[in-house]
């Protein structure tokens, strides 16, 4: 499922940005930003993650208007992640993003998928190969098996991702089990 950001593709990077630049180079195989925090006065501050077009629309002034950054947006055409407003100082950051898995090759013949969800790869391959199969009776079974494996994994990740998290609704705090 290309729209889903699997936990196995999650990566954490740290570094710093200065008032000399509002850009961070996107890593190889970058897919999407999940969270971006900067440290301001010894406290982490989460920045909004926006589409690049929205980022520029909200903060159009670039380096002529420096302040504590409030948002980030990536522009794959330039290979950069941009902070807005333009940083007024030096800030350390923590960046949680998703990256595509490395391609399989002779020197790297395993990845998270082959180690943990090999069944999804098997049934997905059978579904793709089914266009060359004359006996079509098994195709629905392969599709059902693939859907079951992917749905089960998504549900497990959702439970893991949100388990123990708090949620505030109209002033009351609830905890997800």
JSON list of C-alpha atoms in Angstrom, two decimals:
[
{"chain": "A", "resi": 1, "resn": "UNK", "atom": "CA", "xyz": [0.00, 0.00, 0.00]},
{"chain": "A", "resi": 2, "resn": "UNK", "atom": "CA", "xyz": [1.98, 3.04, -1.19]},
{"chain": "A", "resi": 3, "resn": "UNK", "atom": "CA", "xyz": [-0.19, 5.52, 0.71]},
{"chain": "A", "resi": 4, "resn": "UNK", "atom": "CA", "xyz": [0.55, 3.91, 4.09]},
{"chain": "A", "resi": 5, "resn": "UNK", "atom": "CA", "xyz": [3.68, 4.94, 5.99]},
{"chain": "A", "resi": 6, "resn": "UNK", "atom": "CA", "xyz": [4.75, 1.64, 7.54]},
{"chain": "A", "resi": 7, "resn": "UNK", "atom": "CA", "xyz": [6.52, 1.78, 10.90]},
{"chain": "A", "resi": 8, "resn": "UNK", "atom": "CA", "xyz": [9.36, -0.21, 9.34]},
{"chain": "A", "resi": 9, "resn": "UNK", "atom": "CA", "xyz": [10.11, 2.73, 7.03]},
{"chain": "A", "resi": 10, "resn": "UNK", "atom": "CA", "xyz": [10.30, 5.22, 9.90]},
{"chain": "A", "resi": 11, "resn": "UNK", "atom": "CA", "xyz": [13.67, 6.90, 10.45]},
{"chain": "A", "resi": 12, "resn": "UNK", "atom": "CA", "xyz": [14.92, 9.41, 13.02]},
{"chain": "A", "resi": 13, "resn": "UNK", "atom": "CA", "xyz": [17.47, 12.09, 12.18]},
{"chain": "A", "resi": 14, "resn": "UNK", "atom": "CA", "xyz": [18.95, 14.84, 14.34]},
{"chain": "A", "resi": 15, "resn": "UNK", "atom": "CA", "xyz": [20.98, 17.89, 13.50]},
{"chain": "A", "resi": 16, "resn": "UNK", "atom": "CA", "xyz": [20.84, 21.65, 13.65]},
{"chain": "A", "resi": 17, "resn": "UNK", "atom": "CA", "xyz": [19.70, 24.54, 11.49]},
{"chain": "A", "resi": 18, "resn": "UNK", "atom": "CA", "xyz": [21.12, 28.04, 11.67]},
{"chain": "A", "resi": 19, "resn": "UNK", "atom": "CA", "xyz": [19.93, 31.50, 10.84]},
{"chain": "A", "resi": 20, "resn": "UNK", "atom": "CA", "xyz": [22.03, 31.27, 7.67]},
{"chain": "A", "resi": 21, "resn": "UNK", "atom": "CA", "xyz": [19.69, 28.80, 5.98]},
{"chain": "A", "resi": 22, "resn": "UNK", "atom": "CA", "xyz": [16.08, 27.62, 6.02]},
{"chain": "A", "resi": 23, "resn": "UNK", "atom": "CA", "xyz": [16.83, 24.33, 4.26]},
{"chain": "A", "resi": 24, "resn": "UNK", "atom": "CA", "xyz": [17.74, 20.76, 5.14]},
{"chain": "A", "resi": 25, "resn": "UNK", "atom": "CA", "xyz": [18.67, 18.28, 2.41]},
{"chain": "A", "resi": 26, "resn": "UNK", "atom": "CA", "xyz": [16.18, 15.45, 2.02]},
{"chain": "A", "resi": 27, "resn": "UNK", "atom": "CA", "xyz": [17.71, 12.02, 2.67]},
{"chain": "A", "resi": 28, "resn": "UNK", "atom": "CA", "xyz": [18.07, 9.38, -0.02]},
{"chain": "A", "resi": 29, "resn": "UNK", "atom": "CA", "xyz": [14.84, 7.41, -0.63]},
{"chain": "A", "resi": 30, "resn": "UNK", "atom": "CA", "xyz": [12.83, 10.03, 1.31]},
{"chain": "A", "resi": 31, "resn": "UNK", "atom": "CA", "xyz": [9.06, 9.53, 1.27]},
{"chain": "A", "resi": 32, "resn": "UNK", "atom": "CA", "xyz": [7.33, 11.78, 3.84]},
{"chain": "A", "resi": 33, "resn": "UNK", "atom": "CA", "xyz": [7.83, 13.71, 7.08]},
{"chain": "A", "resi": 34, "resn": "UNK", "atom": "CA", "xyz": [5.89, 12.43, 10.08]},
{"chain": "A", "resi": 35, "resn": "UNK", "atom": "CA", "xyz": [7.13, 14.86, 12.72]},
{"chain": "A", "resi": 36, "resn": "UNK", "atom": "CA", "xyz": [9.65, 17.67, 13.03]},
{"chain": "A", "resi": 37, "resn": "UNK", "atom": "CA", "xyz": [10.70, 19.17, 16.39]},
{"chain": "A", "resi": 38, "resn": "UNK", "atom": "CA", "xyz": [13.14, 21.96, 17.19]},
{"chain": "A", "resi": 39, "resn": "UNK", "atom": "CA", "xyz": [14.59, 22.77, 20.59]},
{"chain": "A", "resi": 40, "resn": "UNK", "atom": "CA", "xyz": [13.78, 26.28, 21.81]},
{"chain": "A", "resi": 41, "resn": "UNK", "atom": "CA", "xyz": [14.94, 27.34, 25.30]},
{"chain": "A", "resi": 42, "resn": "UNK", "atom": "CA", "xyz": [15.67, 23.69, 26.22]},
{"chain": "A", "resi": 43, "resn": "UNK", "atom": "CA", "xyz": [12.14, 22.56, 25.27]},
{"chain": "A", "resi": 44, "resn": "UNK", "atom": "CA", "xyz": [11.08, 20.62, 22.21]},
{"chain": "A", "resi": 45, "resn": "UNK", "atom": "CA", "xyz": [8.59, 22.41, 19.99]},
{"chain": "A", "resi": 46, "resn": "UNK", "atom": "CA", "xyz": [6.69, 20.47, 17.32]},
{"chain": "A", "resi": 47, "resn": "UNK", "atom": "CA", "xyz": [6.43, 22.21, 13.97]},
{"chain": "A", "resi": 48, "resn": "UNK", "atom": "CA", "xyz": [3.47, 21.87, 11.62]},
{"chain": "A", "resi": 49, "resn": "UNK", "atom": "CA", "xyz": [4.19, 19.66, 8.61]},
{"chain": "A", "resi": 50, "resn": "UNK", "atom": "CA", "xyz": [2.67, 21.34, 5.53]},
{"chain": "A", "resi": 51, "resn": "UNK", "atom": "CA", "xyz": [2.63, 21.02, 1.78]},
{"chain": "A", "resi": 52, "resn": "UNK", "atom": "CA", "xyz": [5.33, 23.26, 0.33]},
{"chain": "A", "resi": 53, "resn": "UNK", "atom": "CA", "xyz": [2.74, 25.41, -1.45]},
{"chain": "A", "resi": 54, "resn": "UNK", "atom": "CA", "xyz": [0.85, 25.96, 1.82]},
{"chain": "A", "resi": 55, "resn": "UNK", "atom": "CA", "xyz": [4.11, 26.73, 3.64]},
{"chain": "A", "resi": 56, "resn": "UNK", "atom": "CA", "xyz": [5.04, 29.47, 1.15]},
{"chain": "A", "resi": 57, "resn": "UNK", "atom": "CA", "xyz": [1.50, 30.84, 1.13]},
{"chain": "A", "resi": 58, "resn": "UNK", "atom": "CA", "xyz": [1.49, 31.21, 4.93]},
{"chain": "A", "resi": 59, "resn": "UNK", "atom": "CA", "xyz": [5.09, 32.41, 5.23]},
{"chain": "A", "resi": 60, "resn": "UNK", "atom": "CA", "xyz": [6.00, 34.17, 1.95]},
{"chain": "A", "resi": 61, "resn": "UNK", "atom": "CA", "xyz": [8.81, 36.45, 3.17]},
{"chain": "A", "resi": 62, "resn": "UNK", "atom": "CA", "xyz": [11.80, 34.07, 3.34]},
{"chain": "A", "resi": 63, "resn": "UNK", "atom": "CA", "xyz": [14.97, 35.46, 4.92]},
{"chain": "A", "resi": 64, "resn": "UNK", "atom": "CA", "xyz": [13.55, 38.98, 5.23]},
{"chain": "A", "resi": 65, "resn": "UNK", "atom": "CA", "xyz": [11.25, 37.82, 8.05]},
{"chain": "A", "resi": 66, "resn": "UNK", "atom": "CA", "xyz": [13.16, 35.74, 10.61]},
{"chain": "A", "resi": 67, "resn": "UNK", "atom": "CA", "xyz": [11.55, 34.19, 13.70]},
{"chain": "A", "resi": 68, "resn": "UNK", "atom": "CA", "xyz": [11.29, 30.88, 15.54]},
{"chain": "A", "resi": 69, "resn": "UNK", "atom": "CA", "xyz": [10.18, 28.37, 12.88]},
{"chain": "A", "resi": 70, "resn": "UNK", "atom": "CA", "xyz": [6.57, 27.18, 13.11]},
{"chain": "A", "resi": 71, "resn": "UNK", "atom": "CA", "xyz": [6.30, 24.83, 10.14]},
{"chain": "A", "resi": 72, "resn": "UNK", "atom": "CA", "xyz": [8.19, 22.71, 7.62]},
{"chain": "A", "resi": 73, "resn": "UNK", "atom": "CA", "xyz": [7.44, 21.59, 4.09]},
{"chain": "A", "resi": 74, "resn": "UNK", "atom": "CA", "xyz": [9.36, 19.51, 1.59]},
{"chain": "A", "resi": 75, "resn": "UNK", "atom": "CA", "xyz": [9.90, 20.18, -2.07]},
{"chain": "A", "resi": 76, "resn": "UNK", "atom": "CA", "xyz": [11.17, 17.05, -3.78]},
{"chain": "A", "resi": 77, "resn": "UNK", "atom": "CA", "xyz": [12.02, 19.00, -6.95]},
{"chain": "A", "resi": 78, "resn": "UNK", "atom": "CA", "xyz": [14.82, 20.72, -5.02]},
{"chain": "A", "resi": 79, "resn": "UNK", "atom": "CA", "xyz": [15.52, 17.84, -2.63]},
{"chain": "A", "resi": 80, "resn": "UNK", "atom": "CA", "xyz": [15.04, 20.15, 0.36]},
{"chain": "A", "resi": 81, "resn": "UNK", "atom": "CA", "xyz": [12.93, 20.48, 3.51]},
{"chain": "A", "resi": 82, "resn": "UNK", "atom": "CA", "xyz": [12.16, 24.16, 4.22]},
{"chain": "A", "resi": 83, "resn": "UNK", "atom": "CA", "xyz": [11.50, 25.80, 7.59]},
{"chain": "A", "resi": 84, "resn": "UNK", "atom": "CA", "xyz": [9.24, 28.84, 7.98]},
{"chain": "A", "resi": 85, "resn": "UNK", "atom": "CA", "xyz": [9.47, 31.45, 9.23]},
{"chain": "A", "resi": 86, "resn": "UNK", "atom": "CA", "xyz": [13.14, 31.60, 8.35]},
{"chain": "A", "resi": 87, "resn": "UNK", "atom": "CA", "xyz": [15.19, 30.65, 11.47]},
{"chain": "A", "resi": 88, "resn": "UNK", "atom": "CA", "xyz": [16.27, 33.60, 13.60]},
{"chain": "A", "resi": 89, "resn": "UNK", "atom": "CA", "xyz": [18.79, 31.53, 15.60]},
{"chain": "A", "resi": 90, "resn": "UNK", "atom": "CA", "xyz": [20.47, 28.12, 15.66]},
{"chain": "A", "resi": 91, "resn": "UNK", "atom": "CA", "xyz": [18.13, 25.25, 16.63]},
{"chain": "A", "resi": 92, "resn": "UNK", "atom": "CA", "xyz": [18.75, 21.57, 17.09]},
{"chain": "A", "resi": 93, "resn": "UNK", "atom": "CA", "xyz": [16.11, 19.36, 15.53]},
{"chain": "A", "resi": 94, "resn": "UNK", "atom": "CA", "xyz": [14.65, 15.89, 15.68]},
{"chain": "A", "resi": 95, "resn": "UNK", "atom": "CA", "xyz": [13.11, 14.72, 12.40]},
{"chain": "A", "resi": 96, "resn": "UNK", "atom": "CA", "xyz": [10.96, 11.61, 12.10]},
{"chain": "A", "resi": 97, "resn": "UNK", "atom": "CA", "xyz": [10.42, 10.72, 8.47]},
{"chain": "A", "resi": 98, "resn": "UNK", "atom": "CA", "xyz": [9.63, 7.75, 6.27]},
{"chain": "A", "resi": 99, "resn": "UNK", "atom": "CA", "xyz": [11.96, 6.45, 3.56]},
{"chain": "A", "resi": 100, "resn": "UNK", "atom": "CA", "xyz": [11.37, 3.83, 0.91]},
{"chain": "A", "resi": 101, "resn": "UNK", "atom": "CA", "xyz": [13.05, 0.47, 1.60]},
{"chain": "A", "resi": 102, "resn": "UNK", "atom": "CA", "xyz": [16.25, -0.26, -0.25]},
{"chain": "A", "resi": 103, "resn": "UNK", "atom": "CA", "xyz": [15.85, -2.26, -3.44]},
{"chain": "A", "resi": 104, "resn": "UNK", "atom": "CA", "xyz": [16.74, -5.92, -3.30]},
{"chain": "A", "resi": 105, "resn": "UNK", "atom": "CA", "xyz": [20.00, -6.80, -5.04]},
{"chain": "A", "resi": 106, "resn": "UNK", "atom": "CA", "xyz": [22.73, -9.43, -5.10]},
{"chain": "A", "resi": 107, "resn": "UNK", "atom": "CA", "xyz": [24.48, -7.73, -2.19]},
{"chain": "A", "resi": 108, "resn": "UNK", "atom": "CA", "xyz": [21.30, -6.89, -0.25]},
{"chain": "A", "resi": 109, "resn": "UNK", "atom": "CA", "xyz": [18.82, -9.71, -0.72]},
{"chain": "A", "resi": 110, "resn": "UNK", "atom": "CA", "xyz": [16.67, -9.02, 2.36]},
{"chain": "A", "resi": 111, "resn": "UNK", "atom": "CA", "xyz": [14.76, -6.09, 3.81]},
{"chain": "A", "resi": 112, "resn": "UNK", "atom": "CA", "xyz": [11.99, -5.63, 6.37]},
{"chain": "A", "resi": 113, "resn": "UNK", "atom": "CA", "xyz": [9.39, -7.00, 3.95]},
{"chain": "A", "resi": 114, "resn": "UNK", "atom": "CA", "xyz": [11.29, -10.19, 3.17]},
{"chain": "A", "resi": 115, "resn": "UNK", "atom": "CA", "xyz": [12.05, -10.77, 6.85]},
{"chain": "A", "resi": 116, "resn": "UNK", "atom": "CA", "xyz": [8.65, -9.93, 8.36]},
{"chain": "A", "resi": 117, "resn": "UNK", "atom": "CA", "xyz": [5.88, -9.95, 5.76]},
{"chain": "A", "resi": 118, "resn": "UNK", "atom": "CA", "xyz": [7.15, -12.39, 3.16]},
{"chain": "A", "resi": 119, "resn": "UNK", "atom": "CA", "xyz": [3.58, -13.71, 2.77]},
{"chain": "A", "resi": 120, "resn": "UNK", "atom": "CA", "xyz": [2.45, -10.31, 1.46]},
{"chain": "A", "resi": 121, "resn": "UNK", "atom": "CA", "xyz": [5.25, -10.41, -1.11]},
{"chain": "A", "resi": 122, "resn": "UNK", "atom": "CA", "xyz": [4.28, -13.95, -2.11]},
{"chain": "A", "resi": 123, "resn": "UNK", "atom": "CA", "xyz": [0.57, -13.27, -2.56]},
{"chain": "A", "resi": 124, "resn": "UNK", "atom": "CA", "xyz": [1.21, -9.89, -4.18]},
{"chain": "A", "resi": 125, "resn": "UNK", "atom": "CA", "xyz": [3.51, -11.57, -6.70]},
{"chain": "A", "resi": 126, "resn": "UNK", "atom": "CA", "xyz": [0.92, -14.26, -7.39]},
{"chain": "A", "resi": 127, "resn": "UNK", "atom": "CA", "xyz": [-1.73, -11.60, -8.01]},
{"chain": "A", "resi": 128, "resn": "UNK", "atom": "CA", "xyz": [0.53, -9.79, -10.49]},
{"chain": "A", "resi": 129, "resn": "UNK", "atom": "CA", "xyz": [1.47, -13.11, -12.16]},
{"chain": "A", "resi": 130, "resn": "UNK", "atom": "CA", "xyz": [-2.21, -14.12, -12.37]},
{"chain": "A", "resi": 131, "resn": "UNK", "atom": "CA", "xyz": [-2.59, -12.31, -15.68]},
{"chain": "A", "resi": 132, "resn": "UNK", "atom": "CA", "xyz": [-0.44, -15.08, -17.19]},
{"chain": "A", "resi": 133, "resn": "UNK", "atom": "CA", "xyz": [-2.31, -17.97, -15.48]},
{"chain": "A", "resi": 134, "resn": "UNK", "atom": "CA", "xyz": [-5.05, -19.83, -17.35]},
{"chain": "A", "resi": 135, "resn": "UNK", "atom": "CA", "xyz": [-6.64, -21.36, -14.27]},
{"chain": "A", "resi": 136, "resn": "UNK", "atom": "CA", "xyz": [-8.22, -18.33, -12.57]},
{"chain": "A", "resi": 137, "resn": "UNK", "atom": "CA", "xyz": [-9.84, -20.19, -9.66]},
{"chain": "A", "resi": 138, "resn": "UNK", "atom": "CA", "xyz": [-7.04, -19.37, -7.19]},
{"chain": "A", "resi": 139, "resn": "UNK", "atom": "CA", "xyz": [-6.77, -15.65, -7.92]},
{"chain": "A", "resi": 140, "resn": "UNK", "atom": "CA", "xyz": [-9.51, -14.55, -5.49]},
{"chain": "A", "resi": 141, "resn": "UNK", "atom": "CA", "xyz": [-7.95, -16.70, -2.78]},
{"chain": "A", "resi": 142, "resn": "UNK", "atom": "CA", "xyz": [-4.59, -14.94, -3.36]},
{"chain": "A", "resi": 143, "resn": "UNK", "atom": "CA", "xyz": [-6.24, -11.52, -3.25]},
{"chain": "A", "resi": 144, "resn": "UNK", "atom": "CA", "xyz": [-8.06, -12.41, -0.02]},
{"chain": "A", "resi": 145, "resn": "UNK", "atom": "CA", "xyz": [-4.86, -13.70, 1.59]},
{"chain": "A", "resi": 146, "resn": "UNK", "atom": "CA", "xyz": [-2.94, -10.57, 0.55]},
{"chain": "A", "resi": 147, "resn": "UNK", "atom": "CA", "xyz": [-5.68, -8.24, 1.88]},
{"chain": "A", "resi": 148, "resn": "UNK", "atom": "CA", "xyz": [-5.85, -10.15, 5.17]},
{"chain": "A", "resi": 149, "resn": "UNK", "atom": "CA", "xyz": [-2.07, -9.93, 5.72]},
{"chain": "A", "resi": 150, "resn": "UNK", "atom": "CA", "xyz": [-1.89, -6.21, 4.89]},
{"chain": "A", "resi": 151, "resn": "UNK", "atom": "CA", "xyz": [-4.97, -5.32, 6.98]},
{"chain": "A", "resi": 152, "resn": "UNK", "atom": "CA", "xyz": [-3.66, -7.32, 9.95]},
{"chain": "A", "resi": 153, "resn": "UNK", "atom": "CA", "xyz": [-0.29, -5.55, 9.79]},
{"chain": "A", "resi": 154, "resn": "UNK", "atom": "CA", "xyz": [-1.93, -2.12, 9.49]},
{"chain": "A", "resi": 155, "resn": "UNK", "atom": "CA", "xyz": [-4.12, -2.85, 12.53]},
{"chain": "A", "resi": 156, "resn": "UNK", "atom": "CA", "xyz": [-1.12, -4.03, 14.56]},
{"chain": "A", "resi": 157, "resn": "UNK", "atom": "CA", "xyz": [0.80, -0.86, 13.64]},
{"chain": "A", "resi": 158, "resn": "UNK", "atom": "CA", "xyz": [-2.17, 1.34, 14.47]},
{"chain": "A", "resi": 159, "resn": "UNK", "atom": "CA", "xyz": [-2.50, -0.30, 17.90]},
{"chain": "A", "resi": 160, "resn": "UNK", "atom": "CA", "xyz": [1.23, 0.06, 18.53]},
{"chain": "A", "resi": 161, "resn": "UNK", "atom": "CA", "xyz": [1.38, 3.65, 17.28]},
{"chain": "A", "resi": 162, "resn": "UNK", "atom": "CA", "xyz": [-1.52, 4.92, 19.38]},
{"chain": "A", "resi": 163, "resn": "UNK", "atom": "CA", "xyz": [-1.41, 2.62, 22.42]},
{"chain": "A", "resi": 164, "resn": "UNK", "atom": "CA", "xyz": [-1.02, 4.62, 25.61]},
{"chain": "A", "resi": 165, "resn": "UNK", "atom": "CA", "xyz": [-1.49, 7.92, 23.83]},
{"chain": "A", "resi": 166, "resn": "UNK", "atom": "CA", "xyz": [-3.61, 10.60, 25.39]},
{"chain": "A", "resi": 167, "resn": "UNK", "atom": "CA", "xyz": [-6.41, 12.41, 23.61]},
{"chain": "A", "resi": 168, "resn": "UNK", "atom": "CA", "xyz": [-8.07, 15.59, 24.82]},
{"chain": "A", "resi": 169, "resn": "UNK", "atom": "CA", "xyz": [-11.70, 16.28, 23.98]},
{"chain": "A", "resi": 170, "resn": "UNK", "atom": "CA", "xyz": [-13.32, 19.44, 25.32]},
{"chain": "A", "resi": 171, "resn": "UNK", "atom": "CA", "xyz": [-10.97, 19.70, 28.26]},
{"chain": "A", "resi": 172, "resn": "UNK", "atom": "CA", "xyz": [-11.09, 16.01, 29.29]},
{"chain": "A", "resi": 173, "resn": "UNK", "atom": "CA", "xyz": [-8.10, 13.73, 28.74]},
{"chain": "A", "resi": 174, "resn": "UNK", "atom": "CA", "xyz": [-8.60, 10.13, 27.63]},
{"chain": "A", "resi": 175, "resn": "UNK", "atom": "CA", "xyz": [-5.98, 7.42, 27.16]},
{"chain": "A", "resi": 176, "resn": "UNK", "atom": "CA", "xyz": [-5.98, 4.92, 24.33]},
{"chain": "A", "resi": 177, "resn": "UNK", "atom": "CA", "xyz": [-5.59, 1.31, 25.47]}
]
